[in-house]
């Protein structure tokens, strides 16, 4: 199944019943049927179709769609993995601070643990997603009726000058700061992106005239059959917020990336300038998911500028608000629900389209509690 997701700073994939599905994609689907006896709430996946989100159906359900585990422990061990059931709140995994409990939660710190986690979900017929820093996810208040695997493969190796090999769960901003501080250019922009290395490569993250693809030397990944493979830069074709991994049908997860950087005496200074620019132009310290919409192509205007010209800075729906600092950042101003944020996104899209005739496309992903549309 082809992935058409526009952008993400999170590392997420889903594999259910031998079908690979990427939940970065705005058209996120799950093949598995919901196990819940409670009917699905009237929600819609954030879509490129402006009519996909149904007006008038923004009900907030306060109960969980999952049944309790009355006779089972909330913690189990499986092949050395600690699986938490029904207790992990997804708001703790999201920079938006929104999201209810998931059925199963576990962390993986090595390649072998990732394979064990995938095997656990397959053998128990549990739908799953893999997340990193949660900097681009909107989880539902009802949580997720499946397994959330947090990628903590965070090693960093420097075997040669300018050559960095990082685990896919390594913080991308830390890599940007560290490589720049050591005098190497190419990832100065990364210091302001709170995602993971895997997510940055998967979506070819970029800013300030730089992009991840410019310094990627090689990518290691695991397939749905459990085989480890690697590709060199010459075998990889990137585009604006695009990578070949989005169309790779047998991809389970990126596990490691090698970057080739060049020495530069000004790298540290440039990285600090980028961070200062970000501090002044973005709502740093607020609960946000970064840019909500992609910048329209070939218009010479950013999504944030369109939203601001539409007079929407400071616009609120419940606890969700368009930032007064950067209009393409939507913040949780306090106790925002997933429904608040979904409605704010819908209204902003609608008003920008009515005013300018431009259909904004989301960068963020809404994860449905049952994993289906």
Tab-separated table of C-alpha atoms in Angstrom:
chain	number	residue	atom	x	y	z
A	1	UNK	CA	0.000	0.000	0.000
A	2	UNK	CA	1.495	3.313	-1.058
A	3	UNK	CA	2.154	6.000	1.531
A	4	UNK	CA	1.363	9.564	0.546
A	5	UNK	CA	2.081	11.350	3.790
A	6	UNK	CA	3.318	14.947	3.421
A	7	UNK	CA	5.598	15.354	6.406
A	8	UNK	CA	6.328	14.119	9.869
A	9	UNK	CA	8.924	14.405	12.531
A	10	UNK	CA	7.933	11.161	14.119
A	11	UNK	CA	9.014	7.625	13.300
A	12	UNK	CA	5.834	5.618	12.734
A	13	UNK	CA	4.857	2.525	10.825
A	14	UNK	CA	2.077	0.000	11.110
A	15	UNK	CA	1.986	-3.634	10.069
A	16	UNK	CA	-1.246	-5.550	10.534
A	17	UNK	CA	-2.006	-9.016	9.246
A	18	UNK	CA	0.941	-9.025	6.846
A	19	UNK	CA	-0.023	-5.672	5.309
A	20	UNK	CA	2.304	-2.714	5.670
A	21	UNK	CA	0.590	0.562	6.383
A	22	UNK	CA	2.304	3.830	7.279
A	23	UNK	CA	0.281	5.864	9.800
A	24	UNK	CA	2.254	9.023	9.035
A	25	UNK	CA	0.001	9.023	6.026
A	26	UNK	CA	-2.994	11.297	6.251
A	27	UNK	CA	-4.980	8.421	4.763
A	28	UNK	CA	-3.971	6.151	7.654
A	29	UNK	CA	-5.899	2.884	7.589
A	30	UNK	CA	-5.903	-0.310	9.577
A	31	UNK	CA	-7.108	-3.649	8.245
A	32	UNK	CA	-7.858	-5.150	11.628
A	33	UNK	CA	-11.322	-4.878	13.060
A	34	UNK	CA	-11.831	-3.089	16.354
A	35	UNK	CA	-12.064	-5.333	19.352
A	36	UNK	CA	-14.143	-2.821	21.268
A	37	UNK	CA	-17.844	-3.295	21.921
A	38	UNK	CA	-18.271	0.470	22.067
A	39	UNK	CA	-19.102	2.137	18.755
A	40	UNK	CA	-16.522	4.426	17.173
A	41	UNK	CA	-16.923	8.149	17.845
A	42	UNK	CA	-17.807	10.507	15.023
A	43	UNK	CA	-14.265	11.445	14.058
A	44	UNK	CA	-12.400	11.614	10.804
A	45	UNK	CA	-8.771	11.187	9.890
A	46	UNK	CA	-7.222	14.519	8.953
A	47	UNK	CA	-7.520	14.371	5.201
A	48	UNK	CA	-6.424	16.139	2.066
A	49	UNK	CA	-10.077	16.079	1.077
A	50	UNK	CA	-11.663	19.258	2.508
A	51	UNK	CA	-15.000	17.483	2.776
A	52	UNK	CA	-13.605	14.493	4.646
A	53	UNK	CA	-14.031	16.058	8.058
A	54	UNK	CA	-17.747	15.972	8.778
A	55	UNK	CA	-19.230	19.185	10.084
A	56	UNK	CA	-21.339	18.941	13.181
A	57	UNK	CA	-19.741	15.712	14.307
A	58	UNK	CA	-17.287	16.791	16.940
A	59	UNK	CA	-18.672	14.941	19.931
A	60	UNK	CA	-16.292	14.396	22.839
A	61	UNK	CA	-16.631	10.967	24.386
A	62	UNK	CA	-15.148	10.763	27.853
A	63	UNK	CA	-15.154	6.989	28.257
A	64	UNK	CA	-12.506	4.626	26.957
A	65	UNK	CA	-13.360	2.352	23.998
A	66	UNK	CA	-11.519	-0.513	25.637
A	67	UNK	CA	-12.645	-2.980	28.219
A	68	UNK	CA	-10.625	-3.294	31.389
A	69	UNK	CA	-8.320	-6.244	32.039
A	70	UNK	CA	-9.959	-7.516	35.247
A	71	UNK	CA	-8.094	-10.774	35.600
A	72	UNK	CA	-4.798	-9.901	33.955
A	73	UNK	CA	-1.739	-8.039	35.166
A	74	UNK	CA	-1.130	-4.588	33.732
A	75	UNK	CA	2.483	-5.561	33.040
A	76	UNK	CA	3.743	-8.638	31.218
A	77	UNK	CA	7.117	-9.833	29.973
A	78	UNK	CA	7.547	-11.131	26.456
A	79	UNK	CA	10.983	-12.137	25.132
A	80	UNK	CA	12.588	-9.677	27.536
A	81	UNK	CA	10.208	-6.848	26.644
A	82	UNK	CA	8.079	-5.125	29.270
A	83	UNK	CA	4.566	-4.657	27.911
A	84	UNK	CA	2.230	-2.243	29.709
A	85	UNK	CA	-1.468	-2.822	29.157
A	86	UNK	CA	-4.173	-0.208	29.439
A	87	UNK	CA	-2.208	2.266	31.554
A	88	UNK	CA	0.097	4.303	29.293
A	89	UNK	CA	-1.351	7.702	28.406
A	90	UNK	CA	-0.529	8.831	24.907
A	91	UNK	CA	-0.493	12.480	25.950
A	92	UNK	CA	2.820	11.659	27.619
A	93	UNK	CA	4.205	10.604	24.214
A	94	UNK	CA	2.998	13.653	22.292
A	95	UNK	CA	4.399	17.183	22.242
A	96	UNK	CA	0.782	18.353	21.992
A	97	UNK	CA	0.061	16.765	25.371
A	98	UNK	CA	-3.142	15.180	24.066
A	99	UNK	CA	-4.187	11.527	24.103
A	100	UNK	CA	-5.791	8.805	26.186
A	101	UNK	CA	-4.546	5.303	27.107
A	102	UNK	CA	-3.419	2.641	24.649
A	103	UNK	CA	-4.140	-1.070	25.003
A	104	UNK	CA	-0.468	-2.074	24.877
A	105	UNK	CA	2.705	-0.039	25.199
A	106	UNK	CA	6.349	-1.005	25.028
A	107	UNK	CA	9.740	0.515	24.297
A	108	UNK	CA	12.481	-0.906	22.105
A	109	UNK	CA	16.153	0.016	22.528
A	110	UNK	CA	17.816	-2.330	20.020
A	111	UNK	CA	17.212	-3.821	16.599
A	112	UNK	CA	16.500	-7.240	18.090
A	113	UNK	CA	13.970	-5.786	20.520
A	114	UNK	CA	12.199	-4.105	17.604
A	115	UNK	CA	11.913	-7.458	15.837
A	116	UNK	CA	10.596	-9.040	19.043
A	117	UNK	CA	8.000	-6.287	19.392
A	118	UNK	CA	6.814	-6.761	15.818
A	119	UNK	CA	6.631	-10.516	16.394
A	120	UNK	CA	4.634	-9.958	19.608
A	121	UNK	CA	2.041	-7.891	17.760
A	122	UNK	CA	1.807	-10.335	14.862
A	123	UNK	CA	1.439	-13.407	17.066
A	124	UNK	CA	-1.236	-11.723	19.183
A	125	UNK	CA	-3.017	-10.120	16.198
A	126	UNK	CA	-2.558	-6.658	17.671
A	127	UNK	CA	-2.491	-3.606	15.388
A	128	UNK	CA	0.413	-1.316	16.165
A	129	UNK	CA	2.143	1.940	15.436
A	130	UNK	CA	5.739	2.961	16.112
A	131	UNK	CA	6.414	6.464	17.391
A	132	UNK	CA	9.496	8.420	18.320
A	133	UNK	CA	9.223	11.816	20.004
A	134	UNK	CA	5.543	12.263	19.171
A	135	UNK	CA	6.253	15.691	17.714
A	136	UNK	CA	3.845	15.282	14.815
A	137	UNK	CA	1.043	13.128	16.228
A	138	UNK	CA	-2.428	14.019	17.398
A	139	UNK	CA	-3.682	11.128	19.488
A	140	UNK	CA	-7.344	10.842	20.373
A	141	UNK	CA	-8.631	11.354	23.911
A	142	UNK	CA	-9.943	7.801	23.726
A	143	UNK	CA	-6.404	6.534	23.203
A	144	UNK	CA	-5.455	3.775	20.783
A	145	UNK	CA	-6.999	0.324	20.512
A	146	UNK	CA	-3.737	-1.463	19.763
A	147	UNK	CA	-0.041	-1.431	20.612
A	148	UNK	CA	2.124	1.686	20.632
A	149	UNK	CA	5.827	0.901	20.243
A	150	UNK	CA	8.173	3.711	21.211
A	151	UNK	CA	11.428	3.719	19.274
A	152	UNK	CA	14.357	4.241	21.668
A	153	UNK	CA	17.143	3.007	19.377
A	154	UNK	CA	19.326	5.966	20.283
A	155	UNK	CA	22.984	5.046	19.706
A	156	UNK	CA	25.440	7.407	18.011
A	157	UNK	CA	28.760	6.347	16.452
A	158	UNK	CA	31.565	8.451	14.947
A	159	UNK	CA	34.051	6.101	13.316
A	160	UNK	CA	35.567	8.636	10.896
A	161	UNK	CA	35.766	12.429	10.877
A	162	UNK	CA	32.425	13.802	9.691
A	163	UNK	CA	30.773	10.363	9.512
A	164	UNK	CA	27.923	9.922	11.998
A	165	UNK	CA	25.911	6.722	12.298
A	166	UNK	CA	22.826	7.155	14.459
A	167	UNK	CA	20.008	4.924	15.601
A	168	UNK	CA	16.634	5.847	14.172
A	169	UNK	CA	15.370	6.832	17.603
A	170	UNK	CA	18.248	9.205	18.290
A	171	UNK	CA	16.971	12.778	18.841
A	172	UNK	CA	17.458	14.698	15.606
A	173	UNK	CA	17.965	18.002	17.390
A	174	UNK	CA	20.725	16.519	19.540
A	175	UNK	CA	22.505	15.241	16.441
A	176	UNK	CA	22.289	18.695	14.874
A	177	UNK	CA	23.720	20.421	17.932
A	178	UNK	CA	26.460	17.858	18.474
A	179	UNK	CA	27.679	17.658	14.877
A	180	UNK	CA	27.708	21.459	14.548
A	181	UNK	CA	29.565	21.838	17.835
A	182	UNK	CA	32.203	19.449	16.537
A	183	UNK	CA	32.716	21.611	13.457
A	184	UNK	CA	30.683	19.828	10.769
A	185	UNK	CA	28.087	21.412	8.514
A	186	UNK	CA	24.902	20.009	6.997
A	187	UNK	CA	22.684	19.477	10.012
A	188	UNK	CA	22.674	22.928	11.613
A	189	UNK	CA	18.923	23.163	10.977
A	190	UNK	CA	18.276	19.958	12.906
A	191	UNK	CA	18.938	21.680	16.221
A	192	UNK	CA	15.414	23.070	16.122
A	193	UNK	CA	13.551	19.917	15.095
A	194	UNK	CA	12.354	17.843	18.074
A	195	UNK	CA	11.854	14.585	16.176
A	196	UNK	CA	13.984	11.506	15.612
A	197	UNK	CA	16.616	10.613	13.049
A	198	UNK	CA	14.369	7.985	11.482
A	199	UNK	CA	11.463	10.387	11.135
A	200	UNK	CA	13.654	13.115	9.664
A	201	UNK	CA	14.997	10.775	6.979
A	202	UNK	CA	11.630	9.221	6.253
A	203	UNK	CA	10.073	12.621	5.549
A	204	UNK	CA	13.244	14.432	4.425
A	205	UNK	CA	12.862	17.117	7.073
A	206	UNK	CA	14.371	20.485	6.333
A	207	UNK	CA	14.603	24.138	7.325
A	208	UNK	CA	16.726	27.228	6.672
A	209	UNK	CA	17.676	26.063	3.186
A	210	UNK	CA	18.972	22.694	4.381
A	211	UNK	CA	17.341	19.268	4.239
A	212	UNK	CA	18.148	15.855	5.612
A	213	UNK	CA	18.710	14.234	2.214
A	214	UNK	CA	21.666	16.515	1.546
A	215	UNK	CA	23.871	14.651	4.026
A	216	UNK	CA	22.417	11.127	4.098
A	217	UNK	CA	25.118	8.585	3.230
A	218	UNK	CA	23.244	5.340	3.889
A	219	UNK	CA	20.095	3.974	5.521
A	220	UNK	CA	19.585	0.646	7.290
A	221	UNK	CA	16.094	-0.755	7.688
A	222	UNK	CA	14.177	-3.905	8.504
A	223	UNK	CA	11.593	-5.422	6.173
A	224	UNK	CA	8.237	-6.913	7.021
A	225	UNK	CA	9.840	-10.333	6.590
A	226	UNK	CA	12.300	-9.506	9.369
A	227	UNK	CA	15.351	-9.035	7.120
A	228	UNK	CA	17.839	-6.224	7.612
A	229	UNK	CA	18.774	-4.317	4.467
A	230	UNK	CA	20.661	-1.129	3.616
A	231	UNK	CA	20.717	1.415	0.802
A	232	UNK	CA	23.416	3.904	-0.160
A	233	UNK	CA	22.721	7.534	-1.019
A	234	UNK	CA	23.102	6.795	-4.732
A	235	UNK	CA	20.197	4.351	-4.455
A	236	UNK	CA	17.920	6.865	-2.727
A	237	UNK	CA	15.821	9.499	-4.477
A	238	UNK	CA	14.489	12.268	-2.237
A	239	UNK	CA	12.154	15.184	-2.894
A	240	UNK	CA	10.504	17.992	-0.943
A	241	UNK	CA	9.349	16.245	2.228
A	242	UNK	CA	9.571	12.970	0.314
A	243	UNK	CA	11.744	9.881	0.515
A	244	UNK	CA	11.699	6.510	-1.257
A	245	UNK	CA	10.765	4.837	2.031
A	246	UNK	CA	7.254	6.243	1.783
A	247	UNK	CA	6.608	3.971	-1.218
A	248	UNK	CA	8.507	0.938	0.054
A	249	UNK	CA	5.824	-1.720	0.479
A	250	UNK	CA	7.936	-4.171	2.481
A	251	UNK	CA	9.349	-1.574	4.878
A	252	UNK	CA	8.790	-2.250	8.567
A	253	UNK	CA	11.077	0.408	10.060
A	254	UNK	CA	14.232	2.426	9.523
A	255	UNK	CA	16.711	1.381	12.197
A	256	UNK	CA	19.894	3.389	11.546
A	257	UNK	CA	21.183	6.204	9.322
A	258	UNK	CA	24.712	7.218	8.359
A	259	UNK	CA	25.382	10.898	7.638
A	260	UNK	CA	28.392	12.323	5.818
A	261	UNK	CA	29.168	15.892	6.863
A	262	UNK	CA	31.829	18.384	5.827
A	263	UNK	CA	34.095	20.352	8.106
A	264	UNK	CA	33.140	23.982	8.613
A	265	UNK	CA	34.514	26.507	11.067
A	266	UNK	CA	31.192	28.367	10.986
A	267	UNK	CA	28.905	25.397	11.653
A	268	UNK	CA	28.451	26.107	15.351
A	269	UNK	CA	27.750	29.793	14.742
A	270	UNK	CA	25.174	29.007	12.045
A	271	UNK	CA	23.470	26.457	14.266
A	272	UNK	CA	23.165	28.980	17.081
A	273	UNK	CA	21.760	31.567	14.681
A	274	UNK	CA	19.118	29.105	13.506
A	275	UNK	CA	18.145	28.337	17.092
A	276	UNK	CA	17.899	32.022	17.956
A	277	UNK	CA	15.754	32.640	14.893
A	278	UNK	CA	13.514	29.793	15.947
A	279	UNK	CA	13.257	31.122	19.486
A	280	UNK	CA	12.082	34.496	18.205
A	281	UNK	CA	9.719	33.258	15.493
A	282	UNK	CA	8.141	30.116	16.959
A	283	UNK	CA	6.251	29.355	20.201
A	284	UNK	CA	9.153	27.535	21.845
A	285	UNK	CA	8.120	26.032	25.171
A	286	UNK	CA	4.447	25.735	24.241
A	287	UNK	CA	2.688	22.427	23.651
A	288	UNK	CA	2.634	22.202	19.865
A	289	UNK	CA	3.364	19.767	17.050
A	290	UNK	CA	5.475	22.097	14.958
A	291	UNK	CA	4.080	23.201	11.616
A	292	UNK	CA	0.523	21.968	11.148
A	293	UNK	CA	0.402	22.530	7.376
A	294	UNK	CA	2.866	22.173	4.525
A	295	UNK	CA	3.863	25.330	2.717
A	296	UNK	CA	1.987	25.560	-0.603
A	297	UNK	CA	4.222	24.959	-3.588
A	298	UNK	CA	4.934	27.596	-6.226
A	299	UNK	CA	2.930	30.336	-4.512
A	300	UNK	CA	5.715	32.289	-2.882
A	301	UNK	CA	3.811	32.403	0.381
A	302	UNK	CA	3.952	30.162	3.435
A	303	UNK	CA	1.052	28.440	5.153
A	304	UNK	CA	1.685	30.568	8.227
A	305	UNK	CA	1.431	33.778	6.189
A	306	UNK	CA	-1.888	32.681	4.666
A	307	UNK	CA	-3.306	31.853	8.090
A	308	UNK	CA	-2.117	35.164	9.486
A	309	UNK	CA	-3.545	37.141	6.532
A	310	UNK	CA	-6.859	35.415	7.165
A	311	UNK	CA	-6.832	37.029	10.604
A	312	UNK	CA	-6.588	33.753	12.482
A	313	UNK	CA	-3.687	34.386	14.864
A	314	UNK	CA	-4.963	33.724	18.373
A	315	UNK	CA	-8.099	31.975	17.056
A	316	UNK	CA	-9.308	29.396	19.588
A	317	UNK	CA	-11.490	26.328	19.742
A	318	UNK	CA	-11.741	25.203	23.349
A	319	UNK	CA	-8.187	24.716	24.588
A	320	UNK	CA	-6.677	24.650	21.078
A	321	UNK	CA	-5.309	27.921	19.711
A	322	UNK	CA	-3.499	29.303	16.674
A	323	UNK	CA	-0.232	30.681	18.023
A	324	UNK	CA	0.122	34.443	18.248
A	325	UNK	CA	3.814	34.042	17.409
A	326	UNK	CA	3.641	31.733	14.366
A	327	UNK	CA	0.257	31.118	12.738
A	328	UNK	CA	1.220	27.670	11.420
A	329	UNK	CA	1.744	26.443	14.983
A	330	UNK	CA	-1.360	25.347	16.882
A	331	UNK	CA	-0.858	25.081	20.610
A	332	UNK	CA	-2.565	23.332	23.473
A	333	UNK	CA	-3.240	26.415	25.559
A	334	UNK	CA	-4.571	24.302	28.423
A	335	UNK	CA	-6.703	21.159	28.545
A	336	UNK	CA	-7.226	20.981	24.792
A	337	UNK	CA	-9.030	17.861	23.630
A	338	UNK	CA	-8.317	16.041	20.401
A	339	UNK	CA	-11.695	17.260	19.171
A	340	UNK	CA	-10.723	20.874	19.891
A	341	UNK	CA	-7.584	20.488	17.786
A	342	UNK	CA	-9.350	18.677	14.950
A	343	UNK	CA	-12.026	21.353	14.780
A	344	UNK	CA	-9.429	24.141	14.822
A	345	UNK	CA	-7.560	22.493	11.938
A	346	UNK	CA	-10.776	22.123	9.959
A	347	UNK	CA	-11.864	25.703	10.514
A	348	UNK	CA	-8.475	27.160	9.586
A	349	UNK	CA	-8.408	25.130	6.363
A	350	UNK	CA	-11.921	26.256	5.533
A	351	UNK	CA	-11.274	29.960	6.182
A	352	UNK	CA	-7.996	29.998	4.231
A	353	UNK	CA	-9.692	28.278	1.301
A	354	UNK	CA	-12.611	30.706	1.358
A	355	UNK	CA	-10.278	33.708	1.513
A	356	UNK	CA	-7.485	32.693	-0.859
A	357	UNK	CA	-8.668	29.586	-2.725
A	358	UNK	CA	-5.709	27.626	-1.348
A	359	UNK	CA	-6.270	24.147	0.048
A	360	UNK	CA	-3.784	23.652	2.881
A	361	UNK	CA	-2.365	20.158	3.390
A	362	UNK	CA	-1.617	18.823	6.856
A	363	UNK	CA	1.789	17.768	8.075
A	364	UNK	CA	0.370	16.314	11.280
A	365	UNK	CA	-1.191	12.899	11.738
A	366	UNK	CA	-4.369	12.167	13.628
A	367	UNK	CA	-4.321	8.621	14.986
A	368	UNK	CA	-7.832	7.198	15.216
A	369	UNK	CA	-8.513	5.271	18.446
A	370	UNK	CA	-9.549	2.193	16.495
A	371	UNK	CA	-7.006	2.635	13.706
A	372	UNK	CA	-9.624	2.764	10.974
A	373	UNK	CA	-11.224	5.507	8.879
